[in-house]
Coordinates of C-alpha atoms in Angstrom, one line a residue:
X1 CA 25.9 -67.2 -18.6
X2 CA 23.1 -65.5 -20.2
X3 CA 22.4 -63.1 -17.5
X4 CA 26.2 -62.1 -17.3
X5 CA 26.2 -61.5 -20.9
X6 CA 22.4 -59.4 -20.9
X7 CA 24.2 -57.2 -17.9
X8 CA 27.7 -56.9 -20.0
X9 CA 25.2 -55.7 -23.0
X10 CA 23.9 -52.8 -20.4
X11 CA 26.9 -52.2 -19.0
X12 CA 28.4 -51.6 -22.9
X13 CA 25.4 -49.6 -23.7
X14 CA 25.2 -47.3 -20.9
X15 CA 29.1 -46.6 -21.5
X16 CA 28.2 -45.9 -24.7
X17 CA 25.6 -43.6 -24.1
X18 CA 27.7 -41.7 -21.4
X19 CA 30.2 -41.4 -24.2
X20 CA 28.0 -40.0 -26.4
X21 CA 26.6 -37.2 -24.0
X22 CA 29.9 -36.5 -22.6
X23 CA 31.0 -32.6 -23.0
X24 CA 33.1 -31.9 -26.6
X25 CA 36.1 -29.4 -26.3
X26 CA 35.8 -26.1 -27.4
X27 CA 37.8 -27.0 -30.9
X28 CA 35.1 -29.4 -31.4
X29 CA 32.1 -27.1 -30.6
X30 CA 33.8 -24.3 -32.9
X31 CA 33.5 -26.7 -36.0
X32 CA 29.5 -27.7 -34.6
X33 CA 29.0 -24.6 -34.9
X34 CA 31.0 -23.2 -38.0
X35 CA 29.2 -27.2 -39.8
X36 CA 25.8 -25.6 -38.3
X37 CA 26.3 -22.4 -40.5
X38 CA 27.5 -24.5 -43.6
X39 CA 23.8 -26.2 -43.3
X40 CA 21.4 -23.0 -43.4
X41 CA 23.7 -21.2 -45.9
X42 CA 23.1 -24.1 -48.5
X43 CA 19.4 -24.4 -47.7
X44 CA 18.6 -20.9 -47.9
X45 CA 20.8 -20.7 -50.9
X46 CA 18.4 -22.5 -52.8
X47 CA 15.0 -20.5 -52.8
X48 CA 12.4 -22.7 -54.1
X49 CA 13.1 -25.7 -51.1
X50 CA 14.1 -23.5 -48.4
X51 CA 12.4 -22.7 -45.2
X52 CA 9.6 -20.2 -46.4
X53 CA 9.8 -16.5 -46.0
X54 CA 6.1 -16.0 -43.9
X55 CA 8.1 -18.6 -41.4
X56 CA 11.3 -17.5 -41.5
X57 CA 10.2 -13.7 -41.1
X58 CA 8.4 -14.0 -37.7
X59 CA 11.1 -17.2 -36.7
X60 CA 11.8 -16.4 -32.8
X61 CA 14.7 -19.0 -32.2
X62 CA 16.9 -21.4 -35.3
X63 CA 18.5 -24.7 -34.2
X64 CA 20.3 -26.4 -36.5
X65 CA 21.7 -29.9 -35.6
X66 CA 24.3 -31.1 -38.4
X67 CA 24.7 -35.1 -39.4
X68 CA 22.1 -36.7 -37.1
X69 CA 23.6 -40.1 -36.5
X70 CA 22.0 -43.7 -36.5
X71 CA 22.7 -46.3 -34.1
X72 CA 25.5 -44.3 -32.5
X73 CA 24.2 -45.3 -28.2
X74 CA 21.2 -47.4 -28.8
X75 CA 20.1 -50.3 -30.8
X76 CA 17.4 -48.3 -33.0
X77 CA 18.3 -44.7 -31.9
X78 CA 19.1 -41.7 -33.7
X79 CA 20.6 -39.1 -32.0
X80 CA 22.3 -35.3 -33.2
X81 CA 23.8 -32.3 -30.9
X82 CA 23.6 -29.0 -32.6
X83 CA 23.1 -25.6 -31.4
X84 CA 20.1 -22.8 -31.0
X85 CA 19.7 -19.4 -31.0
X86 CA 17.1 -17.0 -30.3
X87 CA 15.9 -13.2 -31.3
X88 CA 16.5 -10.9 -28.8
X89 CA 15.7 -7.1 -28.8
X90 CA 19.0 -6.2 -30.2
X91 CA 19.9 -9.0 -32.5
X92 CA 20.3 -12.7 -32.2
X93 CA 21.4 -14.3 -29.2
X94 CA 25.0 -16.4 -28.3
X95 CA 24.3 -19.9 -29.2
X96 CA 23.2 -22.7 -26.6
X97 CA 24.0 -26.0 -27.6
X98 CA 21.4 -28.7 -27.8
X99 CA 20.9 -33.2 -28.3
X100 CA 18.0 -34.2 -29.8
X101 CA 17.1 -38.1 -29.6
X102 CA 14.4 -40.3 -30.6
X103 CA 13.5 -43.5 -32.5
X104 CA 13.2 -44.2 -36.4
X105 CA 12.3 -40.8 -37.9
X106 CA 13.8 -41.9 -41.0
X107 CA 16.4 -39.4 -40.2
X108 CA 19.2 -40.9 -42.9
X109 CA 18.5 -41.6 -46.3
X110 CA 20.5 -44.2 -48.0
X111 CA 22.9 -44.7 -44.7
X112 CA 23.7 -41.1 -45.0
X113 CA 23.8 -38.6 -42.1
X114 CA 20.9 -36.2 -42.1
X115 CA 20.8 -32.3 -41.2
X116 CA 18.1 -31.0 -38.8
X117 CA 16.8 -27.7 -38.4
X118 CA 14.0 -26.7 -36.0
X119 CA 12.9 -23.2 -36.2
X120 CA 10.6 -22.0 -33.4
X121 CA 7.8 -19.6 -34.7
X122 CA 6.1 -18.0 -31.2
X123 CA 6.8 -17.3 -28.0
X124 CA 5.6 -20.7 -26.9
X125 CA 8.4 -22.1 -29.0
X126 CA 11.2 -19.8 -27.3
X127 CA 9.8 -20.8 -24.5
X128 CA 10.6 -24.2 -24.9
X129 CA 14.1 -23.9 -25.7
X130 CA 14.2 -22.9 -22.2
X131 CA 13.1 -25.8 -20.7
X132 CA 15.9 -28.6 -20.0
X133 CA 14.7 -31.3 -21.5
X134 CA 11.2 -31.9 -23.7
X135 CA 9.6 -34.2 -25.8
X136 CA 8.1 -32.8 -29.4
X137 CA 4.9 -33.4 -30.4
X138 CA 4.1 -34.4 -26.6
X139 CA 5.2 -31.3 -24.2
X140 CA 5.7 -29.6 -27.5
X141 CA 3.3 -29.0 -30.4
X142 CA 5.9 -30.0 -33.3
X143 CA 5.0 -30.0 -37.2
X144 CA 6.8 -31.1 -40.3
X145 CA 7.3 -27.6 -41.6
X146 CA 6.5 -26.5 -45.2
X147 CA 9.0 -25.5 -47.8
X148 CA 10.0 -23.3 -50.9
X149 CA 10.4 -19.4 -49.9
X150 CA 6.3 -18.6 -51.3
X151 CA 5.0 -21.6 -49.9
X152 CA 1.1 -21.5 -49.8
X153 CA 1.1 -24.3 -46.9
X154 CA 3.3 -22.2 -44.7
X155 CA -0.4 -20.4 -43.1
X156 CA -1.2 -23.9 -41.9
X157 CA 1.3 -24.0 -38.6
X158 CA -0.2 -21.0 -36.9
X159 CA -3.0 -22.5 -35.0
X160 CA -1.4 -25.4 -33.1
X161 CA 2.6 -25.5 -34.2
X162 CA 5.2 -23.8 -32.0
X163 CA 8.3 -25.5 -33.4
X164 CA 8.5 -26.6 -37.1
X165 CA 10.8 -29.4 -38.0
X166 CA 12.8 -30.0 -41.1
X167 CA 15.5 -32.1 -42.6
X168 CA 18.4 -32.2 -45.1
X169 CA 19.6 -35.6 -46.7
X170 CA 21.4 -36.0 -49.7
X171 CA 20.2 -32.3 -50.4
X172 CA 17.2 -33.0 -50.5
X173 CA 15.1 -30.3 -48.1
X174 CA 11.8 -31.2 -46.8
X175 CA 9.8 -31.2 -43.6
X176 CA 10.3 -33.9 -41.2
X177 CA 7.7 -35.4 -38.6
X178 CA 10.0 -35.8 -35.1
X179 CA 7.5 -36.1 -32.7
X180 CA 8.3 -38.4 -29.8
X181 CA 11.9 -37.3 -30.3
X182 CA 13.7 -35.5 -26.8
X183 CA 15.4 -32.5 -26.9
X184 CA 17.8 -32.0 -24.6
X185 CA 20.4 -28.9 -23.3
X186 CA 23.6 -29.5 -23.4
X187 CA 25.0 -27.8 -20.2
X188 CA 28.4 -29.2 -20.4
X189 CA 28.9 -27.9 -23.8
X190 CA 27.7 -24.9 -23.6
X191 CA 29.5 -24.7 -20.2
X192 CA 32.4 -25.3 -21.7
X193 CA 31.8 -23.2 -24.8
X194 CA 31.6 -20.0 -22.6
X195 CA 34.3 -21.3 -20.1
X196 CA 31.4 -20.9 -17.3
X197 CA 28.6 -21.9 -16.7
X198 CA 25.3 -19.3 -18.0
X199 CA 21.5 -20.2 -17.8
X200 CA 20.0 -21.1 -21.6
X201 CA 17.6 -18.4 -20.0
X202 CA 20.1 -15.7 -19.8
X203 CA 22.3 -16.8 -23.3
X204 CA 18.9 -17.1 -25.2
X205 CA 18.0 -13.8 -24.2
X206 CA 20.5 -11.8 -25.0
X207 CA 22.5 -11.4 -22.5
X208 CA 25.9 -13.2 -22.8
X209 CA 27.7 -11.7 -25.8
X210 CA 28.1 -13.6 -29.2
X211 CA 31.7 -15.5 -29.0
X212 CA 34.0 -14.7 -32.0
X213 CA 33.8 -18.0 -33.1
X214 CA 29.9 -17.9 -33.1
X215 CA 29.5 -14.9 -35.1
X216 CA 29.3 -16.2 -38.4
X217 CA 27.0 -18.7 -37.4
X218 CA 24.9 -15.8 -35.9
X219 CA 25.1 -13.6 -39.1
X220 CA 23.4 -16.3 -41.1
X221 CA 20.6 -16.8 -39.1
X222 CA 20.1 -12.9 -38.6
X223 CA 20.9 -12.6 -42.7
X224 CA 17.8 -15.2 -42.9
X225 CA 15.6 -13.3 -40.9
X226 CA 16.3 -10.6 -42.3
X227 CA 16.0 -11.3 -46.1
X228 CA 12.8 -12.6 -45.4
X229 CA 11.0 -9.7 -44.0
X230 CA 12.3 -7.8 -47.1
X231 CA 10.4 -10.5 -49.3
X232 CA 8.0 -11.5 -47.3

């Protein structure tokens, strides 16, 4: 009895877990993306606890995963899809669409749902984003990135980080450790987001055009950028 009952446990988690990865519709992905914009314009509406300007100014790809969830496919894992895009010679790119999973990162505060953003700061870091699947802080050298807009500590990433990591909980901004955590693409979504299927190499890049629904989010992150090479 006890071995049917550990293989029923699995069974349930593996369903749960294929439930969890399994492709959004494109109503769904719309609102990811349109609760991704919501979370950058609030933080970087608030200047003295937002990502600073000397990162934000040479920033080479955004990623912002809203409400990270706990517990949602495996006893003691936290898990959050969200979506990435890059800078490109003419702009910012189309968004791909991303999971990040990992242990206890401490990801909610209080039982709430946290906000991540990950904001890659060299070409290594774009790089990354290309890959299918990577672990931070193992394939990828991953920090807990400083804040406020003037922050002195923001010289510190540039010898070893090439993705910074933050989170949002209960509105409180700060930098977030999240190494041993996977990142993921999401080809499904992001297949089904385009109604085809596109490399992350050739969306990140530049060449898939920005989706009317993704445009807004887009703006913001270009806005960002922007704004902070004016105050940097």
């Amino acid at each position: 009895m006890k071995h049917i009952f550990a293989v029923l446990c699995v069974v349930g988690i593996s369903l749960t877990t294929m439930s969890a990865y399994a492709a959004d519709d494109k109503a769904t992905l719309d609102a990811r993306i349109e609760s991704a914009k919501d979370v950058l314009d609030e933080i970087m509406a608030t200047p003295d606890r937002a990502i600073p300007n000397q990162i934000m100014s040479q920033a080479t790809c955004v990623g912002v995963v809203p409400s990270v969830k706990k517990g949602a496919f495996l006893v003691g894992a936290e898990y959050g899809r969200g979506v990435v895009t890059c800078r490109t010679g003419h702009g910012w790119s189309a968004p791909v669409f991303i999971t990040i999973a990992g242990g206890s990162f401490g990801f909610q505060i209080g039982g709430q749902a946290t906000d991540l953003v990950l904001v890659a700061v060299n070409d290594r870091g774009f790089q990354d984003l290309l890959k299918s699947k990577f672990k931070l802080g193992g394939d990828v050298g991953a920090a807990a990135g400083p804040v406020g807009r003037n922050s002195q500590a923001a010289t510190d990433w540039k010898m070893s980080a090439e993705l910074l990591t933050y989170s949002r909980s209960k509105g409180l901004f700060a930098g977030i450790d999240l190494n041993g955590a996977s990142v993921t693409q999401s080809t499904d979504d992001t297949e089904t987001y385009y109604g085809q299927a596109h490399s992350f190499q050739s969306i990140l890049k530049g060449d898939v055009a920005v989706p009317t629904g993704a445009e807004s989010f887009v703006r913001t992150v270009a806005k960002a950028f922007v704004d902070a090479k004016a105050n940097h």
